[in-house]
């Protein structure tokens, strides 16, 4: 081989080796799944949001407070992924699904023997894992979960999809503490978070009912006025035109009233399922305590 070819070959080979070493040392991948369930491999650089990055940044926050690192748990990952998928499939953003299911139900289904389960949700467009964790840290409730000294394990899911027609990234953190393998039964207490969400939902429905009441009064008054004017209005073209405009406005307001009423009914159904779930948890807790001879 001529000397210049040998030199060219050696230079190219060295560049390939250096590039390979650089990439292997600087790039790592984590799980990011799209709505179809396909794993997307992404370089874990500064402008990437990944499950591994979320766990790393979460542990960094705990380390700053002198707390132990959380260990990734595959069962908690499954719970997080199922929750994220359910949010996108059913188009809602809450700790309890429209069917009344929450993280604890999935934990029982996948066989995670929990003593404690907590959940953080995030939705939006996050450029990095740290931005998502920073957002949670700004919320007292989410921050409390991240810095809980009692939890030992974590599961994370990142799922990209559409929420109400907009591209979004859903992030779910599931924090867990497994029940100790002892004969003493651990009685899971009713969720305080669910109880709080029930009160929030009640307030939402009360607000809708108040709006419906005001609209109903306005519609009744306008209907009576339109009926009277139909009987007394003159036959001029202008009178007929004015009356038709008022009837059209009445019909639009009536349509808006019906939409609010439908929304209120749907929220009431969700509220009832939440109440049923909470009451079931209260009964289960009471039965568990009584069966162990607690007072």
PDB file of C-alpha atoms in Angstrom:
ATOM      1  CA  UNK A   1       0.000   0.000   0.000  1.00  0.00           C
ATOM      2  CA  UNK A   2       1.477   3.441  -0.899  1.00  0.00           C
ATOM      3  CA  UNK A   3       2.586   5.575   2.034  1.00  0.00           C
ATOM      4  CA  UNK A   4      -0.046   8.256   1.510  1.00  0.00           C
ATOM      5  CA  UNK A   5      -2.824   5.619   1.593  1.00  0.00           C
ATOM      6  CA  UNK A   6      -1.433   4.132   4.793  1.00  0.00           C
ATOM      7  CA  UNK A   7      -1.376   7.559   6.412  1.00  0.00           C
ATOM      8  CA  UNK A   8      -4.944   8.287   5.228  1.00  0.00           C
ATOM      9  CA  UNK A   9      -6.194   4.922   6.516  1.00  0.00           C
ATOM     10  CA  UNK A  10      -4.521   5.420   9.920  1.00  0.00           C
ATOM     11  CA  UNK A  11      -5.996   8.928  10.308  1.00  0.00           C
ATOM     12  CA  UNK A  12      -9.538   7.743   9.471  1.00  0.00           C
ATOM     13  CA  UNK A  13      -9.212   4.770  11.834  1.00  0.00           C
ATOM     14  CA  UNK A  14      -8.078   7.006  14.695  1.00  0.00           C
ATOM     15  CA  UNK A  15     -10.975   9.413  14.103  1.00  0.00           C
ATOM     16  CA  UNK A  16     -13.481   6.528  14.212  1.00  0.00           C
ATOM     17  CA  UNK A  17     -11.984   5.171  17.461  1.00  0.00           C
ATOM     18  CA  UNK A  18     -11.967   8.607  19.121  1.00  0.00           C
ATOM     19  CA  UNK A  19     -15.558   9.287  18.065  1.00  0.00           C
ATOM     20  CA  UNK A  20     -16.664   5.897  19.375  1.00  0.00           C
ATOM     21  CA  UNK A  21     -15.013   6.436  22.744  1.00  0.00           C
ATOM     22  CA  UNK A  22     -16.508   9.917  23.004  1.00  0.00           C
ATOM     23  CA  UNK A  23     -20.013   8.783  22.236  1.00  0.00           C
ATOM     24  CA  UNK A  24     -19.831   5.742  24.515  1.00  0.00           C
ATOM     25  CA  UNK A  25     -18.673   7.940  27.375  1.00  0.00           C
ATOM     26  CA  UNK A  26     -21.052  10.836  26.803  1.00  0.00           C
ATOM     27  CA  UNK A  27     -24.281   9.238  25.589  1.00  0.00           C
ATOM     28  CA  UNK A  28     -26.660   6.973  27.447  1.00  0.00           C
ATOM     29  CA  UNK A  29     -30.246   6.006  26.792  1.00  0.00           C
ATOM     30  CA  UNK A  30     -33.396   5.697  28.840  1.00  0.00           C
ATOM     31  CA  UNK A  31     -36.905   4.602  28.188  1.00  0.00           C
ATOM     32  CA  UNK A  32     -39.229   7.052  26.452  1.00  0.00           C
ATOM     33  CA  UNK A  33     -42.357   5.536  24.936  1.00  0.00           C
ATOM     34  CA  UNK A  34     -44.797   6.957  22.462  1.00  0.00           C
ATOM     35  CA  UNK A  35     -48.554   6.413  22.660  1.00  0.00           C
ATOM     36  CA  UNK A  36     -48.223   3.257  20.588  1.00  0.00           C
ATOM     37  CA  UNK A  37     -45.973   1.714  23.216  1.00  0.00           C
ATOM     38  CA  UNK A  38     -42.815   1.809  21.087  1.00  0.00           C
ATOM     39  CA  UNK A  39     -39.558   2.433  22.949  1.00  0.00           C
ATOM     40  CA  UNK A  40     -37.782   5.492  21.570  1.00  0.00           C
ATOM     41  CA  UNK A  41     -34.020   5.580  22.227  1.00  0.00           C
ATOM     42  CA  UNK A  42     -32.853   9.113  22.898  1.00  0.00           C
ATOM     43  CA  UNK A  43     -29.430  10.488  23.804  1.00  0.00           C
ATOM     44  CA  UNK A  44     -29.447  11.554  27.434  1.00  0.00           C
ATOM     45  CA  UNK A  45     -27.978  14.992  26.743  1.00  0.00           C
ATOM     46  CA  UNK A  46     -29.071  18.325  28.175  1.00  0.00           C
ATOM     47  CA  UNK A  47     -32.008  18.787  25.825  1.00  0.00           C
ATOM     48  CA  UNK A  48     -33.603  15.376  26.473  1.00  0.00           C
ATOM     49  CA  UNK A  49     -36.263  14.201  28.903  1.00  0.00           C
ATOM     50  CA  UNK A  50     -35.932  10.550  29.953  1.00  0.00           C
ATOM     51  CA  UNK A  51     -36.980   8.227  32.739  1.00  0.00           C
ATOM     52  CA  UNK A  52     -33.385   7.782  33.811  1.00  0.00           C
ATOM     53  CA  UNK A  53     -32.882  11.537  33.889  1.00  0.00           C
ATOM     54  CA  UNK A  54     -35.998  12.053  35.999  1.00  0.00           C
ATOM     55  CA  UNK A  55     -34.791   9.460  38.526  1.00  0.00           C
ATOM     56  CA  UNK A  56     -31.284  10.950  38.569  1.00  0.00           C
ATOM     57  CA  UNK A  57     -32.577  14.498  39.103  1.00  0.00           C
ATOM     58  CA  UNK A  58     -35.028  13.295  41.749  1.00  0.00           C
ATOM     59  CA  UNK A  59     -32.228  11.628  43.684  1.00  0.00           C
ATOM     60  CA  UNK A  60     -30.138  14.775  43.322  1.00  0.00           C
ATOM     61  CA  UNK A  61     -32.876  16.724  45.097  1.00  0.00           C
ATOM     62  CA  UNK A  62     -32.984  14.094  47.850  1.00  0.00           C
ATOM     63  CA  UNK A  63     -29.206  14.120  48.218  1.00  0.00           C
ATOM     64  CA  UNK A  64     -29.301  17.897  48.666  1.00  0.00           C
ATOM     65  CA  UNK A  65     -31.563  17.303  51.677  1.00  0.00           C
ATOM     66  CA  UNK A  66     -29.390  14.525  53.095  1.00  0.00           C
ATOM     67  CA  UNK A  67     -31.832  11.759  52.103  1.00  0.00           C
ATOM     68  CA  UNK A  68     -31.065   8.313  50.677  1.00  0.00           C
ATOM     69  CA  UNK A  69     -31.378   7.647  46.946  1.00  0.00           C
ATOM     70  CA  UNK A  70     -34.472   5.924  45.620  1.00  0.00           C
ATOM     71  CA  UNK A  71     -34.046   2.593  43.847  1.00  0.00           C
ATOM     72  CA  UNK A  72     -35.759   2.050  40.490  1.00  0.00           C
ATOM     73  CA  UNK A  73     -38.388  -0.706  40.696  1.00  0.00           C
ATOM     74  CA  UNK A  74     -39.776  -2.399  37.575  1.00  0.00           C
ATOM     75  CA  UNK A  75     -43.218  -2.963  39.098  1.00  0.00           C
ATOM     76  CA  UNK A  76     -43.440   0.737  39.931  1.00  0.00           C
ATOM     77  CA  UNK A  77     -42.343   1.491  36.355  1.00  0.00           C
ATOM     78  CA  UNK A  78     -45.281  -0.620  35.131  1.00  0.00           C
ATOM     79  CA  UNK A  79     -47.676   1.243  37.401  1.00  0.00           C
ATOM     80  CA  UNK A  80     -46.347   4.604  36.175  1.00  0.00           C
ATOM     81  CA  UNK A  81     -46.620   3.559  32.527  1.00  0.00           C
ATOM     82  CA  UNK A  82     -50.186   2.297  32.928  1.00  0.00           C
ATOM     83  CA  UNK A  83     -51.176   5.523  34.659  1.00  0.00           C
ATOM     84  CA  UNK A  84     -49.570   7.671  31.930  1.00  0.00           C
ATOM     85  CA  UNK A  85     -51.266   5.678  29.180  1.00  0.00           C
ATOM     86  CA  UNK A  86     -54.629   5.921  30.948  1.00  0.00           C
ATOM     87  CA  UNK A  87     -54.335   9.723  31.176  1.00  0.00           C
ATOM     88  CA  UNK A  88     -53.846   9.991  27.410  1.00  0.00           C
ATOM     89  CA  UNK A  89     -56.367   7.300  26.495  1.00  0.00           C
ATOM     90  CA  UNK A  90     -59.159   8.808  28.611  1.00  0.00           C
ATOM     91  CA  UNK A  91     -58.030  12.453  28.190  1.00  0.00           C
ATOM     92  CA  UNK A  92     -58.007  13.509  31.838  1.00  0.00           C
ATOM     93  CA  UNK A  93     -55.395  14.745  34.299  1.00  0.00           C
ATOM     94  CA  UNK A  94     -56.031  13.603  37.862  1.00  0.00           C
ATOM     95  CA  UNK A  95     -54.875  11.018  40.389  1.00  0.00           C
ATOM     96  CA  UNK A  96     -58.170   9.142  40.025  1.00  0.00           C
ATOM     97  CA  UNK A  97     -59.373   8.021  36.594  1.00  0.00           C
ATOM     98  CA  UNK A  98     -62.943   8.625  35.368  1.00  0.00           C
ATOM     99  CA  UNK A  99     -63.557   4.943  36.169  1.00  0.00           C
ATOM    100  CA  UNK A 100     -62.347   5.413  39.749  1.00  0.00           C
ATOM    101  CA  UNK A 101     -58.990   3.645  39.362  1.00  0.00           C
ATOM    102  CA  UNK A 102     -55.825   4.976  40.978  1.00  0.00           C
ATOM    103  CA  UNK A 103     -52.204   3.935  41.462  1.00  0.00           C
ATOM    104  CA  UNK A 104     -52.966   1.703  44.459  1.00  0.00           C
ATOM    105  CA  UNK A 105     -55.416  -0.338  42.382  1.00  0.00           C
ATOM    106  CA  UNK A 106     -52.760  -0.952  39.732  1.00  0.00           C
ATOM    107  CA  UNK A 107     -50.225  -1.819  42.450  1.00  0.00           C
ATOM    108  CA  UNK A 108     -52.513  -4.584  43.682  1.00  0.00           C
ATOM    109  CA  UNK A 109     -53.045  -5.742  40.103  1.00  0.00           C
ATOM    110  CA  UNK A 110     -49.329  -6.007  39.238  1.00  0.00           C
ATOM    111  CA  UNK A 111     -48.456  -7.521  42.618  1.00  0.00           C
ATOM    112  CA  UNK A 112     -46.533  -4.710  44.291  1.00  0.00           C
ATOM    113  CA  UNK A 113     -47.002  -5.337  48.059  1.00  0.00           C
ATOM    114  CA  UNK A 114     -47.082  -1.715  49.100  1.00  0.00           C
ATOM    115  CA  UNK A 115     -47.138  -0.183  52.495  1.00  0.00           C
ATOM    116  CA  UNK A 116     -47.055   3.265  50.936  1.00  0.00           C
ATOM    117  CA  UNK A 117     -47.756   4.560  47.428  1.00  0.00           C
ATOM    118  CA  UNK A 118     -47.512   8.167  46.249  1.00  0.00           C
ATOM    119  CA  UNK A 119     -47.835   9.668  42.772  1.00  0.00           C
ATOM    120  CA  UNK A 120     -46.640  12.790  40.966  1.00  0.00           C
ATOM    121  CA  UNK A 121     -48.109  13.788  37.595  1.00  0.00           C
ATOM    122  CA  UNK A 122     -46.800  16.275  35.051  1.00  0.00           C
ATOM    123  CA  UNK A 123     -48.132  17.311  31.675  1.00  0.00           C
ATOM    124  CA  UNK A 124     -46.786  19.801  29.149  1.00  0.00           C
ATOM    125  CA  UNK A 125     -43.741  20.422  27.009  1.00  0.00           C
ATOM    126  CA  UNK A 126     -40.575  19.905  29.036  1.00  0.00           C
ATOM    127  CA  UNK A 127     -37.205  20.347  27.294  1.00  0.00           C
ATOM    128  CA  UNK A 128     -35.291  18.366  29.927  1.00  0.00           C
ATOM    129  CA  UNK A 129     -35.789  15.904  32.754  1.00  0.00           C
ATOM    130  CA  UNK A 130     -34.570  18.542  35.193  1.00  0.00           C
ATOM    131  CA  UNK A 131     -37.233  21.007  34.060  1.00  0.00           C
ATOM    132  CA  UNK A 132     -39.929  18.430  34.871  1.00  0.00           C
ATOM    133  CA  UNK A 133     -38.434  17.681  38.307  1.00  0.00           C
ATOM    134  CA  UNK A 134     -37.980  21.420  38.968  1.00  0.00           C
ATOM    135  CA  UNK A 135     -41.672  21.912  38.236  1.00  0.00           C
ATOM    136  CA  UNK A 136     -42.612  19.260  40.783  1.00  0.00           C
ATOM    137  CA  UNK A 137     -40.282  20.805  43.345  1.00  0.00           C
ATOM    138  CA  UNK A 138     -42.167  24.121  43.053  1.00  0.00           C
ATOM    139  CA  UNK A 139     -45.382  22.408  44.216  1.00  0.00           C
ATOM    140  CA  UNK A 140     -45.577  21.670  47.967  1.00  0.00           C
ATOM    141  CA  UNK A 141     -47.452  18.396  47.503  1.00  0.00           C
ATOM    142  CA  UNK A 142     -45.172  17.055  44.798  1.00  0.00           C
ATOM    143  CA  UNK A 143     -42.080  18.249  46.656  1.00  0.00           C
ATOM    144  CA  UNK A 144     -43.257  16.370  49.745  1.00  0.00           C
ATOM    145  CA  UNK A 145     -43.460  13.148  47.725  1.00  0.00           C
ATOM    146  CA  UNK A 146     -39.987  13.632  46.236  1.00  0.00           C
ATOM    147  CA  UNK A 147     -38.430  14.344  49.642  1.00  0.00           C
ATOM    148  CA  UNK A 148     -40.404  11.778  51.628  1.00  0.00           C
ATOM    149  CA  UNK A 149     -37.850  10.045  53.873  1.00  0.00           C
ATOM    150  CA  UNK A 150     -40.011   6.924  54.201  1.00  0.00           C
ATOM    151  CA  UNK A 151     -40.232   5.849  50.548  1.00  0.00           C
ATOM    152  CA  UNK A 152     -37.487   3.583  49.218  1.00  0.00           C
ATOM    153  CA  UNK A 153     -38.308   2.922  45.558  1.00  0.00           C
ATOM    154  CA  UNK A 154     -39.400   4.799  42.465  1.00  0.00           C
ATOM    155  CA  UNK A 155     -40.912   4.082  39.077  1.00  0.00           C
ATOM    156  CA  UNK A 156     -41.124   6.586  36.218  1.00  0.00           C
ATOM    157  CA  UNK A 157     -42.902   6.734  32.874  1.00  0.00           C
ATOM    158  CA  UNK A 158     -42.542   9.348  30.140  1.00  0.00           C
ATOM    159  CA  UNK A 159     -45.165   9.147  27.411  1.00  0.00           C
ATOM    160  CA  UNK A 160     -45.642  11.489  24.467  1.00  0.00           C
ATOM    161  CA  UNK A 161     -49.057  11.972  22.891  1.00  0.00           C
ATOM    162  CA  UNK A 162     -51.955  14.413  22.541  1.00  0.00           C
ATOM    163  CA  UNK A 163     -54.026  15.875  25.348  1.00  0.00           C
ATOM    164  CA  UNK A 164     -57.166  17.629  24.123  1.00  0.00           C
ATOM    165  CA  UNK A 165     -55.647  17.902  20.659  1.00  0.00           C
ATOM    166  CA  UNK A 166     -52.312  19.366  21.787  1.00  0.00           C
ATOM    167  CA  UNK A 167     -48.952  17.597  21.673  1.00  0.00           C
ATOM    168  CA  UNK A 168     -47.828  16.960  25.224  1.00  0.00           C
ATOM    169  CA  UNK A 169     -45.422  14.956  27.344  1.00  0.00           C
ATOM    170  CA  UNK A 170     -46.927  13.113  30.304  1.00  0.00           C
ATOM    171  CA  UNK A 171     -44.609  12.339  33.206  1.00  0.00           C
ATOM    172  CA  UNK A 172     -45.557  10.021  36.068  1.00  0.00           C
ATOM    173  CA  UNK A 173     -43.556   9.286  39.206  1.00  0.00           C
ATOM    174  CA  UNK A 174     -44.646   6.471  41.507  1.00  0.00           C
ATOM    175  CA  UNK A 175     -43.013   6.338  44.920  1.00  0.00           C
ATOM    176  CA  UNK A 176     -43.264   3.150  46.924  1.00  0.00           C
ATOM    177  CA  UNK A 177     -42.459   1.448  50.178  1.00  0.00           C
ATOM    178  CA  UNK A 178     -43.026  -2.283  50.187  1.00  0.00           C
ATOM    179  CA  UNK A 179     -44.817  -3.957  53.042  1.00  0.00           C
ATOM    180  CA  UNK A 180     -42.406  -5.808  55.312  1.00  0.00           C
ATOM    181  CA  UNK A 181     -42.561  -9.611  54.966  1.00  0.00           C
ATOM    182  CA  UNK A 182     -44.000 -10.139  58.438  1.00  0.00           C
ATOM    183  CA  UNK A 183     -47.158 -11.738  59.740  1.00  0.00           C
ATOM    184  CA  UNK A 184     -48.541  -8.450  61.063  1.00  0.00           C
ATOM    185  CA  UNK A 185     -51.073  -7.107  58.600  1.00  0.00           C
ATOM    186  CA  UNK A 186     -50.547  -3.559  57.359  1.00  0.00           C
ATOM    187  CA  UNK A 187     -53.827  -1.741  56.927  1.00  0.00           C
ATOM    188  CA  UNK A 188     -53.621   0.858  54.117  1.00  0.00           C
ATOM    189  CA  UNK A 189     -55.310   4.048  55.219  1.00  0.00           C
ATOM    190  CA  UNK A 190     -57.825   5.819  52.987  1.00  0.00           C
ATOM    191  CA  UNK A 191     -56.126   8.231  50.610  1.00  0.00           C
ATOM    192  CA  UNK A 192     -56.023  11.794  51.901  1.00  0.00           C
ATOM    193  CA  UNK A 193     -55.297  12.910  48.337  1.00  0.00           C
ATOM    194  CA  UNK A 194     -58.506  11.247  47.116  1.00  0.00           C
ATOM    195  CA  UNK A 195     -60.441  12.888  49.942  1.00  0.00           C
ATOM    196  CA  UNK A 196     -59.049  16.278  48.922  1.00  0.00           C
ATOM    197  CA  UNK A 197     -59.931  15.678  45.262  1.00  0.00           C
ATOM    198  CA  UNK A 198     -63.493  14.771  46.282  1.00  0.00           C
ATOM    199  CA  UNK A 199     -63.859  18.136  48.019  1.00  0.00           C
ATOM    200  CA  UNK A 200     -62.408  19.912  44.962  1.00  0.00           C
ATOM    201  CA  UNK A 201     -64.833  18.092  42.666  1.00  0.00           C
ATOM    202  CA  UNK A 202     -67.752  19.030  44.934  1.00  0.00           C
ATOM    203  CA  UNK A 203     -66.743  22.688  44.714  1.00  0.00           C
ATOM    204  CA  UNK A 204     -66.548  22.472  40.902  1.00  0.00           C
ATOM    205  CA  UNK A 205     -70.039  20.975  40.688  1.00  0.00           C
ATOM    206  CA  UNK A 206     -71.428  23.561  43.111  1.00  0.00           C
ATOM    207  CA  UNK A 207     -70.041  26.312  40.887  1.00  0.00           C
ATOM    208  CA  UNK A 208     -71.658  24.767  37.824  1.00  0.00           C
ATOM    209  CA  UNK A 209     -74.988  24.415  39.629  1.00  0.00           C
ATOM    210  CA  UNK A 210     -74.871  28.093  40.573  1.00  0.00           C
ATOM    211  CA  UNK A 211     -74.253  29.079  36.953  1.00  0.00           C
ATOM    212  CA  UNK A 212     -77.080  26.817  35.812  1.00  0.00           C
ATOM    213  CA  UNK A 213     -79.459  28.408  38.304  1.00  0.00           C
ATOM    214  CA  UNK A 214     -78.656  31.917  37.048  1.00  0.00           C
ATOM    215  CA  UNK A 215     -79.009  30.876  33.415  1.00  0.00           C
ATOM    216  CA  UNK A 216     -82.329  29.163  34.137  1.00  0.00           C
ATOM    217  CA  UNK A 217     -83.741  32.331  35.708  1.00  0.00           C
ATOM    218  CA  UNK A 218     -82.576  34.410  32.733  1.00  0.00           C
ATOM    219  CA  UNK A 219     -84.021  31.931  30.247  1.00  0.00           C
ATOM    220  CA  UNK A 220     -87.377  31.816  32.030  1.00  0.00           C
ATOM    221  CA  UNK A 221     -87.618  35.621  32.030  1.00  0.00           C
ATOM    222  CA  UNK A 222     -86.618  35.875  28.377  1.00  0.00           C
ATOM    223  CA  UNK A 223     -89.045  33.125  27.358  1.00  0.00           C
ATOM    224  CA  UNK A 224     -91.917  34.952  29.064  1.00  0.00           C
ATOM    225  CA  UNK A 225     -90.942  38.246  27.431  1.00  0.00           C
ATOM    226  CA  UNK A 226     -90.705  36.642  23.992  1.00  0.00           C
ATOM    227  CA  UNK A 227     -94.111  35.011  24.461  1.00  0.00           C
ATOM    228  CA  UNK A 228     -95.671  38.332  25.450  1.00  0.00           C
ATOM    229  CA  UNK A 229     -94.064  40.227  22.576  1.00  0.00           C
ATOM    230  CA  UNK A 230     -95.247  37.600  20.094  1.00  0.00           C
ATOM    231  CA  UNK A 231     -98.821  38.355  21.107  1.00  0.00           C
ATOM    232  CA  UNK A 232     -98.473  42.150  21.240  1.00  0.00           C
ATOM    233  CA  UNK A 233     -95.818  43.008  18.659  1.00  0.00           C
ATOM    234  CA  UNK A 234     -96.896  44.756  15.493  1.00  0.00           C
ATOM    235  CA  UNK A 235     -96.738  43.139  12.103  1.00  0.00           C
ATOM    236  CA  UNK A 236     -94.013  45.422  10.769  1.00  0.00           C
ATOM    237  CA  UNK A 237     -90.936  43.893   9.242  1.00  0.00           C
ATOM    238  CA  UNK A 238     -88.727  45.577  11.858  1.00  0.00           C
ATOM    239  CA  UNK A 239     -90.756  44.115  14.732  1.00  0.00           C
ATOM    240  CA  UNK A 240     -90.502  40.626  13.269  1.00  0.00           C
ATOM    241  CA  UNK A 241     -86.764  41.072  12.686  1.00  0.00           C
ATOM    242  CA  UNK A 242     -86.134  42.227  16.268  1.00  0.00           C
ATOM    243  CA  UNK A 243     -88.159  39.376  17.690  1.00  0.00           C
ATOM    244  CA  UNK A 244     -86.276  36.786  15.617  1.00  0.00           C
ATOM    245  CA  UNK A 245     -82.949  38.155  16.869  1.00  0.00           C
ATOM    246  CA  UNK A 246     -84.105  37.752  20.467  1.00  0.00           C
ATOM    247  CA  UNK A 247     -85.336  34.219  19.773  1.00  0.00           C
ATOM    248  CA  UNK A 248     -81.968  33.320  18.250  1.00  0.00           C
ATOM    249  CA  UNK A 249     -80.140  34.715  21.303  1.00  0.00           C
ATOM    250  CA  UNK A 250     -82.490  32.764  23.556  1.00  0.00           C
ATOM    251  CA  UNK A 251     -81.785  29.522  21.675  1.00  0.00           C
ATOM    252  CA  UNK A 252     -78.011  30.046  21.911  1.00  0.00           C
ATOM    253  CA  UNK A 253     -78.222  30.677  25.651  1.00  0.00           C
ATOM    254  CA  UNK A 254     -80.424  27.609  26.045  1.00  0.00           C
ATOM    255  CA  UNK A 255     -77.849  25.530  24.164  1.00  0.00           C
ATOM    256  CA  UNK A 256     -75.103  26.834  26.472  1.00  0.00           C
ATOM    257  CA  UNK A 257     -77.260  25.978  29.498  1.00  0.00           C
ATOM    258  CA  UNK A 258     -77.671  22.413  28.245  1.00  0.00           C
ATOM    259  CA  UNK A 259     -73.908  22.007  27.698  1.00  0.00           C
ATOM    260  CA  UNK A 260     -73.157  23.156  31.241  1.00  0.00           C
ATOM    261  CA  UNK A 261     -75.850  20.823  32.571  1.00  0.00           C
ATOM    262  CA  UNK A 262     -74.288  17.879  30.707  1.00  0.00           C
ATOM    263  CA  UNK A 263     -70.856  18.787  32.091  1.00  0.00           C
ATOM    264  CA  UNK A 264     -72.277  18.960  35.606  1.00  0.00           C
ATOM    265  CA  UNK A 265     -73.899  15.532  35.223  1.00  0.00           C
ATOM    266  CA  UNK A 266     -70.651  13.993  33.970  1.00  0.00           C
ATOM    267  CA  UNK A 267     -68.689  15.488  36.873  1.00  0.00           C
ATOM    268  CA  UNK A 268     -71.328  14.253  39.302  1.00  0.00           C
ATOM    269  CA  UNK A 269     -70.902  10.707  37.988  1.00  0.00           C
ATOM    270  CA  UNK A 270     -67.128  10.926  38.433  1.00  0.00           C
ATOM    271  CA  UNK A 271     -67.617  12.360  41.924  1.00  0.00           C
ATOM    272  CA  UNK A 272     -69.878   9.485  42.903  1.00  0.00           C
ATOM    273  CA  UNK A 273     -67.295   6.936  41.759  1.00  0.00           C
ATOM    274  CA  UNK A 274     -64.628   8.771  43.759  1.00  0.00           C
ATOM    275  CA  UNK A 275     -66.858   8.777  46.835  1.00  0.00           C
ATOM    276  CA  UNK A 276     -67.599   5.079  46.387  1.00  0.00           C
ATOM    277  CA  UNK A 277     -63.865   4.349  46.119  1.00  0.00           C
ATOM    278  CA  UNK A 278     -63.088   6.381  49.232  1.00  0.00           C
ATOM    279  CA  UNK A 279     -65.897   4.766  51.212  1.00  0.00           C
ATOM    280  CA  UNK A 280     -64.683   1.330  50.134  1.00  0.00           C
ATOM    281  CA  UNK A 281     -61.182   2.230  51.346  1.00  0.00           C
ATOM    282  CA  UNK A 282     -62.626   3.383  54.677  1.00  0.00           C
ATOM    283  CA  UNK A 283     -64.555   0.120  55.075  1.00  0.00           C
ATOM    284  CA  UNK A 284     -61.504  -1.958  54.091  1.00  0.00           C
ATOM    285  CA  UNK A 285     -59.356  -0.063  56.574  1.00  0.00           C
ATOM    286  CA  UNK A 286     -61.919  -0.521  59.339  1.00  0.00           C
ATOM    287  CA  UNK A 287     -62.331  -4.235  58.580  1.00  0.00           C
ATOM    288  CA  UNK A 288     -58.556  -4.689  58.477  1.00  0.00           C
ATOM    289  CA  UNK A 289     -58.081  -2.983  61.812  1.00  0.00           C
ATOM    290  CA  UNK A 290     -60.891  -4.959  63.433  1.00  0.00           C
ATOM    291  CA  UNK A 291     -59.614  -8.287  62.104  1.00  0.00           C
ATOM    292  CA  UNK A 292     -56.235  -7.613  63.753  1.00  0.00           C
ATOM    293  CA  UNK A 293     -57.813  -6.784  67.076  1.00  0.00           C
ATOM    294  CA  UNK A 294     -57.012  -3.062  66.841  1.00  0.00           C
ATOM    295  CA  UNK A 295     -59.220  -0.554  68.558  1.00  0.00           C
TER     296      UNK A 295
END
